mmCIF file of N, CA and C in Angstrom:
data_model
loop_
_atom_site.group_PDB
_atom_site.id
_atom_site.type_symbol
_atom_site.label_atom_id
_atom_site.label_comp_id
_atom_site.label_asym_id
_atom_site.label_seq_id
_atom_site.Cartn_x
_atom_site.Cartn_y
_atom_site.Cartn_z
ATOM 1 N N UNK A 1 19.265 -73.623 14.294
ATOM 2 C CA UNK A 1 18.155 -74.071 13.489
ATOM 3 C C UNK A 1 18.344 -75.528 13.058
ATOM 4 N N UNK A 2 19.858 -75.903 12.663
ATOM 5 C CA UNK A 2 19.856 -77.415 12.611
ATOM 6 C C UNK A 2 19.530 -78.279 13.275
ATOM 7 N N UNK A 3 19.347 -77.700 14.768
ATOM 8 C CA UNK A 3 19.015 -78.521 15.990
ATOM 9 C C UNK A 3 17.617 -79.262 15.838
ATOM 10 N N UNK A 4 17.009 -78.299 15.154
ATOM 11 C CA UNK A 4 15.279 -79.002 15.064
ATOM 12 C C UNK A 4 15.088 -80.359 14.614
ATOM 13 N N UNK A 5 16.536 -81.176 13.735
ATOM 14 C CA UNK A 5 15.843 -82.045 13.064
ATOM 15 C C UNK A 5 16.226 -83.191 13.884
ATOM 16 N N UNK A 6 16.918 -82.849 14.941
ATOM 17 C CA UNK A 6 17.195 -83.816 15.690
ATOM 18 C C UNK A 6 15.767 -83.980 16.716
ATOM 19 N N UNK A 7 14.830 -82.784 17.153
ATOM 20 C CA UNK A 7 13.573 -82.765 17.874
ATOM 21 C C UNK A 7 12.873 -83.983 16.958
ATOM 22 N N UNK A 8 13.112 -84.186 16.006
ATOM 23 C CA UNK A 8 12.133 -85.527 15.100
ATOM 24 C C UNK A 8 12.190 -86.699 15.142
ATOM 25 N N UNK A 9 13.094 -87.003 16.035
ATOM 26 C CA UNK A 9 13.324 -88.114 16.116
ATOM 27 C C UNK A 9 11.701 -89.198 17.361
ATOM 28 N N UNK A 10 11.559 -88.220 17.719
ATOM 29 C CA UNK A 10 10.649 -88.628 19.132
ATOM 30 C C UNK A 10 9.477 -88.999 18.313
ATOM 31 N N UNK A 11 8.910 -88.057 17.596
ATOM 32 C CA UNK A 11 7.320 -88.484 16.746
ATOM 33 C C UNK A 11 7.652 -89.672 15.789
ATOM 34 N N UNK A 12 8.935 -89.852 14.995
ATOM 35 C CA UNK A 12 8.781 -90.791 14.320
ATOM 36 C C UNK A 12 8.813 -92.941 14.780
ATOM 37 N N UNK A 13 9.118 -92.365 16.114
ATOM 38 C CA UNK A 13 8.687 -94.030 16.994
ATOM 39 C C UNK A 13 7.300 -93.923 17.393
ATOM 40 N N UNK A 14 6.747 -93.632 16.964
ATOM 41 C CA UNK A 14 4.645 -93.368 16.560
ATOM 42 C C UNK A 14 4.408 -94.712 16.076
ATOM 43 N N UNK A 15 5.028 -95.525 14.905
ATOM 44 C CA UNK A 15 5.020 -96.930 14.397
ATOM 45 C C UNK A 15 4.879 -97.792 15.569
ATOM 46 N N UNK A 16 4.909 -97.812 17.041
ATOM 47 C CA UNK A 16 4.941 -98.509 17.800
ATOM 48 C C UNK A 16 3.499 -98.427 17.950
ATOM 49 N N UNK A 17 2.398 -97.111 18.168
ATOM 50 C CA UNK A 17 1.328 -97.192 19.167
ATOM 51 C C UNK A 17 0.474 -97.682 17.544
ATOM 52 N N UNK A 18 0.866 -97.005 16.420
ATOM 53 C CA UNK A 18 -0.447 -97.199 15.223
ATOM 54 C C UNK A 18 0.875 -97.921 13.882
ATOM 55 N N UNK A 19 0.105 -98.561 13.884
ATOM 56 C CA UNK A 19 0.378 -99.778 12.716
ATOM 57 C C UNK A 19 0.731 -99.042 11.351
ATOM 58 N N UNK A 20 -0.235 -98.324 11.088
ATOM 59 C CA UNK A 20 -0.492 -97.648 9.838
ATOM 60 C C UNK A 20 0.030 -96.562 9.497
ATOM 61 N N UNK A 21 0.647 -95.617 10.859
ATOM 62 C CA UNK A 21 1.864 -94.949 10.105
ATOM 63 C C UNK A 21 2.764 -95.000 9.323
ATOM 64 N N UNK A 22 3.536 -96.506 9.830
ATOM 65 C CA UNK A 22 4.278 -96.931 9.316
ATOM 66 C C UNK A 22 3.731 -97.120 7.556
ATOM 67 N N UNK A 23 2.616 -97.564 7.121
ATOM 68 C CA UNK A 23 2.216 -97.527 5.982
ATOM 69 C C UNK A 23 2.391 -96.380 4.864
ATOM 70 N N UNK A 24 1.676 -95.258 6.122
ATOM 71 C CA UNK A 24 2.067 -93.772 4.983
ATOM 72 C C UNK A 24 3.366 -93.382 4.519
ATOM 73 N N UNK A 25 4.256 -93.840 5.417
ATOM 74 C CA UNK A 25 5.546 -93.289 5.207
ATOM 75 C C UNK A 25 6.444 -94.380 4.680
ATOM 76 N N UNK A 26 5.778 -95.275 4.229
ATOM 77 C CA UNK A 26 6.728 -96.298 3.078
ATOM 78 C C UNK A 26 6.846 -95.916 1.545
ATOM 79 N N UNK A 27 8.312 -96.359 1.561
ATOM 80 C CA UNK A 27 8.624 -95.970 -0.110
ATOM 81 C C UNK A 27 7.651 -96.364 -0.861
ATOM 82 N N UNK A 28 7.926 -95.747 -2.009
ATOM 83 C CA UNK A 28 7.252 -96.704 -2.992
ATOM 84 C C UNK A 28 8.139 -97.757 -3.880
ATOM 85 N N UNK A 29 9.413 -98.121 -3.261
ATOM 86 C CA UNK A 29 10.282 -99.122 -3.863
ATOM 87 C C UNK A 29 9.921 -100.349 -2.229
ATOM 88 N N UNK A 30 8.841 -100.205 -1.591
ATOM 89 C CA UNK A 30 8.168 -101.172 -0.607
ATOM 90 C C UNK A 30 9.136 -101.267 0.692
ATOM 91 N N UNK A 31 10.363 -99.998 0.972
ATOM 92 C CA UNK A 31 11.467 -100.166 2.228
ATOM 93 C C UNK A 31 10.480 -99.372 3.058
ATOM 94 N N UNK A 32 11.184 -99.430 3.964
ATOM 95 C CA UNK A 32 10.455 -99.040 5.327
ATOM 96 C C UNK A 32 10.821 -97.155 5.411
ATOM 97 N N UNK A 33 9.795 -95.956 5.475
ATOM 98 C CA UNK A 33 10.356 -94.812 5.392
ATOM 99 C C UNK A 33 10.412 -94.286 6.207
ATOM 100 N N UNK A 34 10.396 -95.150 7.393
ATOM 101 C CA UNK A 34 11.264 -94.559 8.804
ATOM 102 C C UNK A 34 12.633 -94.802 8.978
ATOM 103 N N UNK A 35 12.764 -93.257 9.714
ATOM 104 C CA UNK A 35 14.566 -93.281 9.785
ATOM 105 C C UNK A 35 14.546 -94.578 11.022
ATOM 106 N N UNK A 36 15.557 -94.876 10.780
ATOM 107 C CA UNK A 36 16.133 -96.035 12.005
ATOM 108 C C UNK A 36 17.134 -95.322 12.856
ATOM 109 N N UNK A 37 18.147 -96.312 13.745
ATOM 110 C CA UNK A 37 18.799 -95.315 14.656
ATOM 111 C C UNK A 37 19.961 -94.551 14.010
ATOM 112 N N UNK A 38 20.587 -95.553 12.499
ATOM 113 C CA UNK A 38 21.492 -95.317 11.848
ATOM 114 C C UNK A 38 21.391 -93.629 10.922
ATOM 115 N N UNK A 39 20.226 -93.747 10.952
ATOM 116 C CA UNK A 39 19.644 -92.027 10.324
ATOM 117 C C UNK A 39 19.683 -91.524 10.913
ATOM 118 N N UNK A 40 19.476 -91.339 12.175
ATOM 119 C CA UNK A 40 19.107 -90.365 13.374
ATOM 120 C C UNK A 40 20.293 -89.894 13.623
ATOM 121 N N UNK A 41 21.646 -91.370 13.762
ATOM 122 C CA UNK A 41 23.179 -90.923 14.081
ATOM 123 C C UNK A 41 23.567 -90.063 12.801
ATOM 124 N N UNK A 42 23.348 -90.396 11.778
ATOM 125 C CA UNK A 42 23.814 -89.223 10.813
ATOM 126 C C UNK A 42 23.018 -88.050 10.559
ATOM 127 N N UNK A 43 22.214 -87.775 10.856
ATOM 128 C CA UNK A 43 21.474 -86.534 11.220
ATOM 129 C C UNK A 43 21.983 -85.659 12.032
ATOM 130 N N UNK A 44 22.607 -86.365 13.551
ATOM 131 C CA UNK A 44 23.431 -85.795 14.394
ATOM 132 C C UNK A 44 24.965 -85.364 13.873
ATOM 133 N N UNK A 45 25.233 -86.327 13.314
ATOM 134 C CA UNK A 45 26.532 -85.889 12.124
ATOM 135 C C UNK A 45 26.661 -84.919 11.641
ATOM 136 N N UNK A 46 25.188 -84.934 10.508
ATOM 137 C CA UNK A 46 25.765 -83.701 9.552
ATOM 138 C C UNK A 46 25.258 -82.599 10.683
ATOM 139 N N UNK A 47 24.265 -82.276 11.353
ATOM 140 C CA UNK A 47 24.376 -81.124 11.733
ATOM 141 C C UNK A 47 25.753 -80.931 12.819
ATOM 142 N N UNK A 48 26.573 -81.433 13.520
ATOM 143 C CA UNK A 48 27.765 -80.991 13.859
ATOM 144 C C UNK A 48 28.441 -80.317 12.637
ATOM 145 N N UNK A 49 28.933 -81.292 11.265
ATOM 146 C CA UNK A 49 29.262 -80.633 10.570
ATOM 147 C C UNK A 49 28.890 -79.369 9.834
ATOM 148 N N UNK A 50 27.501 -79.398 9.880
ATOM 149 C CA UNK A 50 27.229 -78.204 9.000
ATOM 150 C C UNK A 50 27.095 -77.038 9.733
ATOM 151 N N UNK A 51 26.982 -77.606 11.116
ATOM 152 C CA UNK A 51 27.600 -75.982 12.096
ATOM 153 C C UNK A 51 28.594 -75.841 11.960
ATOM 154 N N UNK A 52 29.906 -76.423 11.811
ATOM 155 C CA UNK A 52 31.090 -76.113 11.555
ATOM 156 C C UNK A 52 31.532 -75.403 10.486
ATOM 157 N N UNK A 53 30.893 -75.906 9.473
ATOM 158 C CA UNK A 53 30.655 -75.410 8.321
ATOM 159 C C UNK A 53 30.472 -73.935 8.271
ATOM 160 N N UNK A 54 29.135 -73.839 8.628
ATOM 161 C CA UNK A 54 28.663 -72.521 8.880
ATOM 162 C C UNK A 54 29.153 -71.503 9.804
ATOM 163 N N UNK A 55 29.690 -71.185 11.049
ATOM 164 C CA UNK A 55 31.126 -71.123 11.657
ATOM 165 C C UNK A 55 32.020 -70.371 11.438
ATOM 166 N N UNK A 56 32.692 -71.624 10.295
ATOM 167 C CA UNK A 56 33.758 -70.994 9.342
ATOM 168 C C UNK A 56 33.812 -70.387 8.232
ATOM 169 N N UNK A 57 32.744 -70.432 7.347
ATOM 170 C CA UNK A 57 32.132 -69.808 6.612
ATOM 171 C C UNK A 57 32.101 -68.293 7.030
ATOM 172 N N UNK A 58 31.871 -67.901 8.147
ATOM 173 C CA UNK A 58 31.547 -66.928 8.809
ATOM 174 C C UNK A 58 32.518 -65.869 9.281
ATOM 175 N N UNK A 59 33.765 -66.974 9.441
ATOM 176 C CA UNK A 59 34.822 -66.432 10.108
ATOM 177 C C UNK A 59 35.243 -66.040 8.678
ATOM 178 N N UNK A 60 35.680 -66.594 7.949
ATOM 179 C CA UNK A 60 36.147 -66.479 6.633
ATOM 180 C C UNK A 60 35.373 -65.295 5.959
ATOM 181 N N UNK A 61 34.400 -65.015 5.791
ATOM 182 C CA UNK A 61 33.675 -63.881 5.102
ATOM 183 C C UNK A 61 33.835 -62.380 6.221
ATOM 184 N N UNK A 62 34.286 -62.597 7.166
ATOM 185 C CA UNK A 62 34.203 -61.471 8.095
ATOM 186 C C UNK A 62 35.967 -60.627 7.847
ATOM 187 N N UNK A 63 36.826 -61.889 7.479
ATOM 188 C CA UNK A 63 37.976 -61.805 7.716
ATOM 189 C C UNK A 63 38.586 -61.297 6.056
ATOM 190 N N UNK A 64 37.536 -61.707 5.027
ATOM 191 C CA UNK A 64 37.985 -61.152 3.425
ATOM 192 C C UNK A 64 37.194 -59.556 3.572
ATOM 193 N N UNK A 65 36.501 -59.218 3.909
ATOM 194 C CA UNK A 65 35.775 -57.823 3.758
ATOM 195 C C UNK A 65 35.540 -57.788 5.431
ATOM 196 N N UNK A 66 36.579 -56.817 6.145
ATOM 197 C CA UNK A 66 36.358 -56.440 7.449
ATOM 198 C C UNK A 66 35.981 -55.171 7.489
ATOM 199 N N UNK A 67 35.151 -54.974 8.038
ATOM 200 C CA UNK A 67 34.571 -53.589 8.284
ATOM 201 C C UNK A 67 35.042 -52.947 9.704
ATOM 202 N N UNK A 68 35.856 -53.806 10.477
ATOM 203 C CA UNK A 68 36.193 -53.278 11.888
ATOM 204 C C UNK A 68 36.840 -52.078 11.667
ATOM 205 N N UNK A 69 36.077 -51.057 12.633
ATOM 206 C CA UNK A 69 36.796 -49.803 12.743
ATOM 207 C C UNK A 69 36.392 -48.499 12.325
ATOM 208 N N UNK A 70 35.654 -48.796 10.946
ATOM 209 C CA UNK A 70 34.683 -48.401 9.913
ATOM 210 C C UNK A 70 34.039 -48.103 10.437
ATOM 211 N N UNK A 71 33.350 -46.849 10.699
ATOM 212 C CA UNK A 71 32.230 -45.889 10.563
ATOM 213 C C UNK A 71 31.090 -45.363 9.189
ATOM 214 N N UNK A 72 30.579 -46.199 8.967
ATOM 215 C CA UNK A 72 29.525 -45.152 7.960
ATOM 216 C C UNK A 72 28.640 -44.652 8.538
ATOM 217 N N UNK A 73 28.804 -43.088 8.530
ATOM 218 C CA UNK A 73 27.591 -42.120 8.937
ATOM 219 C C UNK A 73 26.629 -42.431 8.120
ATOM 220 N N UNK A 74 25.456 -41.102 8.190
ATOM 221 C CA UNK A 74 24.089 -41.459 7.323
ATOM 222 C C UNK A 74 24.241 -40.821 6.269
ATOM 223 N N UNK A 75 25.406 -40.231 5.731
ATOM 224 C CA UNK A 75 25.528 -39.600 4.250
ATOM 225 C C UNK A 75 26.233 -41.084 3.999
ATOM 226 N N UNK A 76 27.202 -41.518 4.141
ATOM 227 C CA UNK A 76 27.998 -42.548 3.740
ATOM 228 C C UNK A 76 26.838 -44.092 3.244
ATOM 229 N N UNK A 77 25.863 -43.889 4.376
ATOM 230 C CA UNK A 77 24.828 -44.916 4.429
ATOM 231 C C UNK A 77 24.071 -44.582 3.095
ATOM 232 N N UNK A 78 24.099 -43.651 2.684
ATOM 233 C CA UNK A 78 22.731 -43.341 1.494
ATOM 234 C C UNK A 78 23.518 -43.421 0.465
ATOM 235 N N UNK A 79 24.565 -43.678 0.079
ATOM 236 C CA UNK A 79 25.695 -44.067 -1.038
ATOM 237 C C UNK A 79 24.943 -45.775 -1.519
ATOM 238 N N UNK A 80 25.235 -45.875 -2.930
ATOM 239 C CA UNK A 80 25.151 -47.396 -3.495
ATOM 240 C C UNK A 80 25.951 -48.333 -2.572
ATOM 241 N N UNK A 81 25.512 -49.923 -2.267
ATOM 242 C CA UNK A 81 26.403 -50.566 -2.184
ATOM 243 C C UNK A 81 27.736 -50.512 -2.500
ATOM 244 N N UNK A 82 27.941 -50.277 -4.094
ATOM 245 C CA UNK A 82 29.032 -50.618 -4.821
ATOM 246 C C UNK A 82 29.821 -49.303 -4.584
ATOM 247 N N UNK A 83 29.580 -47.952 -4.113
ATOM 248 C CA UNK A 83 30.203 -47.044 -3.703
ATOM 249 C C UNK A 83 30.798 -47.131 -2.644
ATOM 250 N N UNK A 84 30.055 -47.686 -1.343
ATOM 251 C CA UNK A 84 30.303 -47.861 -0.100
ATOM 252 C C UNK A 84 31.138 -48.756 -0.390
ATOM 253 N N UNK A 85 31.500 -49.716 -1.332
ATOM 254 C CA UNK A 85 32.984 -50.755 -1.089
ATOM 255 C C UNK A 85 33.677 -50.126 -1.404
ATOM 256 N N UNK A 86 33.681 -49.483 -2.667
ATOM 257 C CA UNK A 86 34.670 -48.504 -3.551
ATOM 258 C C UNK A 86 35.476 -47.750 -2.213
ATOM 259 N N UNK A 87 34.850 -46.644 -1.455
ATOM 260 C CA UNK A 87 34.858 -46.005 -0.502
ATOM 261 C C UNK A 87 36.295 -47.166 0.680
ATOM 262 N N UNK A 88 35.049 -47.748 1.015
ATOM 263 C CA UNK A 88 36.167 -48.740 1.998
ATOM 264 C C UNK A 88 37.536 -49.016 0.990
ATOM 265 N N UNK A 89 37.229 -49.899 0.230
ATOM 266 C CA UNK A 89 38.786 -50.437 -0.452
ATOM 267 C C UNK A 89 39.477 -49.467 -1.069
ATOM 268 N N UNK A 90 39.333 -48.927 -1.418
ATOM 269 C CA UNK A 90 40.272 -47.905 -1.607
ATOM 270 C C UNK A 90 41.013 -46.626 0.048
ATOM 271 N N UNK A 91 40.204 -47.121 0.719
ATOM 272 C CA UNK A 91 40.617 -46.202 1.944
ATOM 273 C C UNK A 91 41.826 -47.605 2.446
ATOM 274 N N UNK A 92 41.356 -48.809 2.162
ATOM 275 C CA UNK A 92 42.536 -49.647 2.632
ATOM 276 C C UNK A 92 43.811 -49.455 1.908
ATOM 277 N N UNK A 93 43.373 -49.136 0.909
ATOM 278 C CA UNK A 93 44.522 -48.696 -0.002
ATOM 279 C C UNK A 93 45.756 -47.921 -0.018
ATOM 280 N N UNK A 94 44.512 -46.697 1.159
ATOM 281 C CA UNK A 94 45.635 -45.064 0.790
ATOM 282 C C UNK A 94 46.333 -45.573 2.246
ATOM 283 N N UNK A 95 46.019 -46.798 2.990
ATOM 284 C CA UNK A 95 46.672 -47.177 4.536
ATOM 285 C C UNK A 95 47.554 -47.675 4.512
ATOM 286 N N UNK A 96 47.916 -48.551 3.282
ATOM 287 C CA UNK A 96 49.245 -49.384 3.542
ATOM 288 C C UNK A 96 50.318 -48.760 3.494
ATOM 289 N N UNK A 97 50.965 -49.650 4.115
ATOM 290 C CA UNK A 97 52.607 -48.409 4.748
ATOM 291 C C UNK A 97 53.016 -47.893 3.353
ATOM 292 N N UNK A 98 53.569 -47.010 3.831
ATOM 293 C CA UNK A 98 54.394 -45.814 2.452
ATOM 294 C C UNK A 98 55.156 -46.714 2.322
ATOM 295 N N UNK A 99 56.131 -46.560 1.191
ATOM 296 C CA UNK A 99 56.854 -47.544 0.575
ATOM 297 C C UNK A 99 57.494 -46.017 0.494
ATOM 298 N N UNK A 100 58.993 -46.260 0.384
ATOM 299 C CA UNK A 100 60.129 -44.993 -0.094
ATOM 300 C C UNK A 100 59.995 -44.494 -1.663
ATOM 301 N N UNK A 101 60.249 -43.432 -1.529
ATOM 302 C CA UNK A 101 60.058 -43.251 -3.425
ATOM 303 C C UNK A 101 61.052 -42.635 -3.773
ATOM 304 N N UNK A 102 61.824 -43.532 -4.395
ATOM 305 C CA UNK A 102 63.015 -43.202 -5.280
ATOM 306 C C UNK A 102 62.411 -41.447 -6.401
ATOM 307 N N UNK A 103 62.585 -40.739 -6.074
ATOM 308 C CA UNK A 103 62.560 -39.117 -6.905
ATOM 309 C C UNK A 103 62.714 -39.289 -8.391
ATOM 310 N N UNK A 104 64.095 -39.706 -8.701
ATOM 311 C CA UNK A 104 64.714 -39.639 -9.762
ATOM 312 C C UNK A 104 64.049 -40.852 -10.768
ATOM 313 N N UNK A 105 63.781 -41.705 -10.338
ATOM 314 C CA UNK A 105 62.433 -42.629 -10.780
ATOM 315 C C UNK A 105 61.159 -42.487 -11.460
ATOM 316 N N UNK A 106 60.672 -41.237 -10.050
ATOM 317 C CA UNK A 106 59.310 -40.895 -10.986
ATOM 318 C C UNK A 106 59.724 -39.878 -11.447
ATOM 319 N N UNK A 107 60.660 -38.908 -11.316
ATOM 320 C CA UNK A 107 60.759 -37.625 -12.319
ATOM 321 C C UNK A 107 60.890 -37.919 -13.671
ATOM 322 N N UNK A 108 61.616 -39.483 -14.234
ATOM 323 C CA UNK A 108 62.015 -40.311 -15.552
ATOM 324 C C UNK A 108 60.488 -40.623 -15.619
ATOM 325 N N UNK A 109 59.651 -40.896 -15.093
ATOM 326 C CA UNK A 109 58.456 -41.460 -15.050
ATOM 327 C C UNK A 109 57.202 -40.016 -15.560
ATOM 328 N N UNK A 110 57.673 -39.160 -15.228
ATOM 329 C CA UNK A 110 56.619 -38.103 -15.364
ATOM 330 C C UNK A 110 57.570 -37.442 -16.493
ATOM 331 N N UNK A 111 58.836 -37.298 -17.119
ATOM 332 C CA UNK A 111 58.849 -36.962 -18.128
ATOM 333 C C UNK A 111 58.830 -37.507 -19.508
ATOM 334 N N UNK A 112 58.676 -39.121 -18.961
ATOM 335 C CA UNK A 112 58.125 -40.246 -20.674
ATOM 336 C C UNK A 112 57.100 -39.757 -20.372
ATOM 337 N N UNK A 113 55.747 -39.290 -19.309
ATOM 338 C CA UNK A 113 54.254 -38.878 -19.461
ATOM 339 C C UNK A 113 54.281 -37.718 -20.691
ATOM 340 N N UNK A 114 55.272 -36.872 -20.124
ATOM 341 C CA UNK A 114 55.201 -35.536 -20.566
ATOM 342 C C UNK A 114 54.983 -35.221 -21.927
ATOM 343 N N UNK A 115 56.031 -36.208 -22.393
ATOM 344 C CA UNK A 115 56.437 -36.570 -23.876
ATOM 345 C C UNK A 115 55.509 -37.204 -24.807
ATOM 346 N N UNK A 116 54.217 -38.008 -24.463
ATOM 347 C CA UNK A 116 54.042 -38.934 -24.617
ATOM 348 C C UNK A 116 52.668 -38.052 -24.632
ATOM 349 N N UNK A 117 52.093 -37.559 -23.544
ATOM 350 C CA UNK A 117 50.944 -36.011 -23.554
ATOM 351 C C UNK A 117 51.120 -35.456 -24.822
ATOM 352 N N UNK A 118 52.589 -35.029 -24.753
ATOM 353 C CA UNK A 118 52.809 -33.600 -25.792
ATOM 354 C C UNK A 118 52.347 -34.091 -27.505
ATOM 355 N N UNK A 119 52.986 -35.493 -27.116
ATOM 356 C CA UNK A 119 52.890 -36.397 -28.566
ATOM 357 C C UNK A 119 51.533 -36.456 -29.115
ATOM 358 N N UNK A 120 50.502 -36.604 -27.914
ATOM 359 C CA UNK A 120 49.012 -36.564 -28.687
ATOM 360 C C UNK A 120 48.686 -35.158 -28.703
ATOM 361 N N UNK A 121 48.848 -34.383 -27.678
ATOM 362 C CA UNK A 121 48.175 -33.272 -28.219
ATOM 363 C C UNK A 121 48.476 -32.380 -29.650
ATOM 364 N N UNK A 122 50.143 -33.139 -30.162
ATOM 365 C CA UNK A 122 50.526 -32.779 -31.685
ATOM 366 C C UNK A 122 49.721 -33.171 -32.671
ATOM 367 N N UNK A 123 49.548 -34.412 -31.880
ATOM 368 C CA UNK A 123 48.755 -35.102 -33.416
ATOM 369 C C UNK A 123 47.258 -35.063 -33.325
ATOM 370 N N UNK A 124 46.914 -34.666 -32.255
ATOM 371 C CA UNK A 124 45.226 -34.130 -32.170
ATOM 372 C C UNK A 124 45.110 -33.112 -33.420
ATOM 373 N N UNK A 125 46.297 -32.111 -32.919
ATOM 374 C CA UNK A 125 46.074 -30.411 -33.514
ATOM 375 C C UNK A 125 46.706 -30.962 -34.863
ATOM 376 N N UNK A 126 47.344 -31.806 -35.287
ATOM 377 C CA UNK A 126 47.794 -31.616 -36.847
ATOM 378 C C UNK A 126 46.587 -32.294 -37.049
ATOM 379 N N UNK A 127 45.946 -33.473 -36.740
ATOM 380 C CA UNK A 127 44.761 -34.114 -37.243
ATOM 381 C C UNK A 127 43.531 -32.843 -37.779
ATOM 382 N N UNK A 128 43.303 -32.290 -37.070
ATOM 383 C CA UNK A 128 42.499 -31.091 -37.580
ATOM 384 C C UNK A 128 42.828 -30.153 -38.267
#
């Protein structure tokens, strides 16, 4: 689509056959409001760049939220947006390699829970 603005260049040498084009399309600070060749070369500029731009932009947004691989059926499809990510990121989640689990770690870990449970449900029931 950036390509089009380079197609403009052809109508605006029109100032050659009618005098008075050139009139409509003057500033009103009295410069001339035809591009010259120096516009035309940066026209060609930015749109290289802003395809590049756009590109990478592209690559980059494909590569933070990848969906490769991913299947959503038509139950999965009728879910919210914000479910259907939920859904994905967390499935990336349950994928990453197992990590070893020290036992004796979380058993110390699930009996400060235990303690710590027991502690409110004391003070629930004395509260009442």
């Amino acid at each position: 689509m950036l390509e089009v603005a380079k197609n403009f260049k052809e109508p605006f040498t029109y100032d050659e056959q009618d005098p008075y084009f050139k009139i409509d399309l003057m500033e009103e600070d009295g410069s001339n409001g035809i591009p010259n060749n120096d516009d035309w070369a940066n026209v060609r500029r930015m749109v290289t760049l802003l395809q590049q731009f756009y590109e990478l932009t592209l690559r980059v947004s494909e590569s933070a939220f990848s969906t490769r691989g991913r299947v959503l059926d038509s139950f999965k499809s009728s879910l919210s947006p914000k479910i259907a990510e939920a859904l994905i990121c967390s499935q990336d989640w349950l994928r990453v390699a197992s990590k070893p689990i020290n036992i004796e770690e979380e058993l110390e870990k699930l009996e400060k829970l235990d303690i710590a449970l027991s502690n409110v449900v004391l003070d629930s029931t004395m509260g009442n």
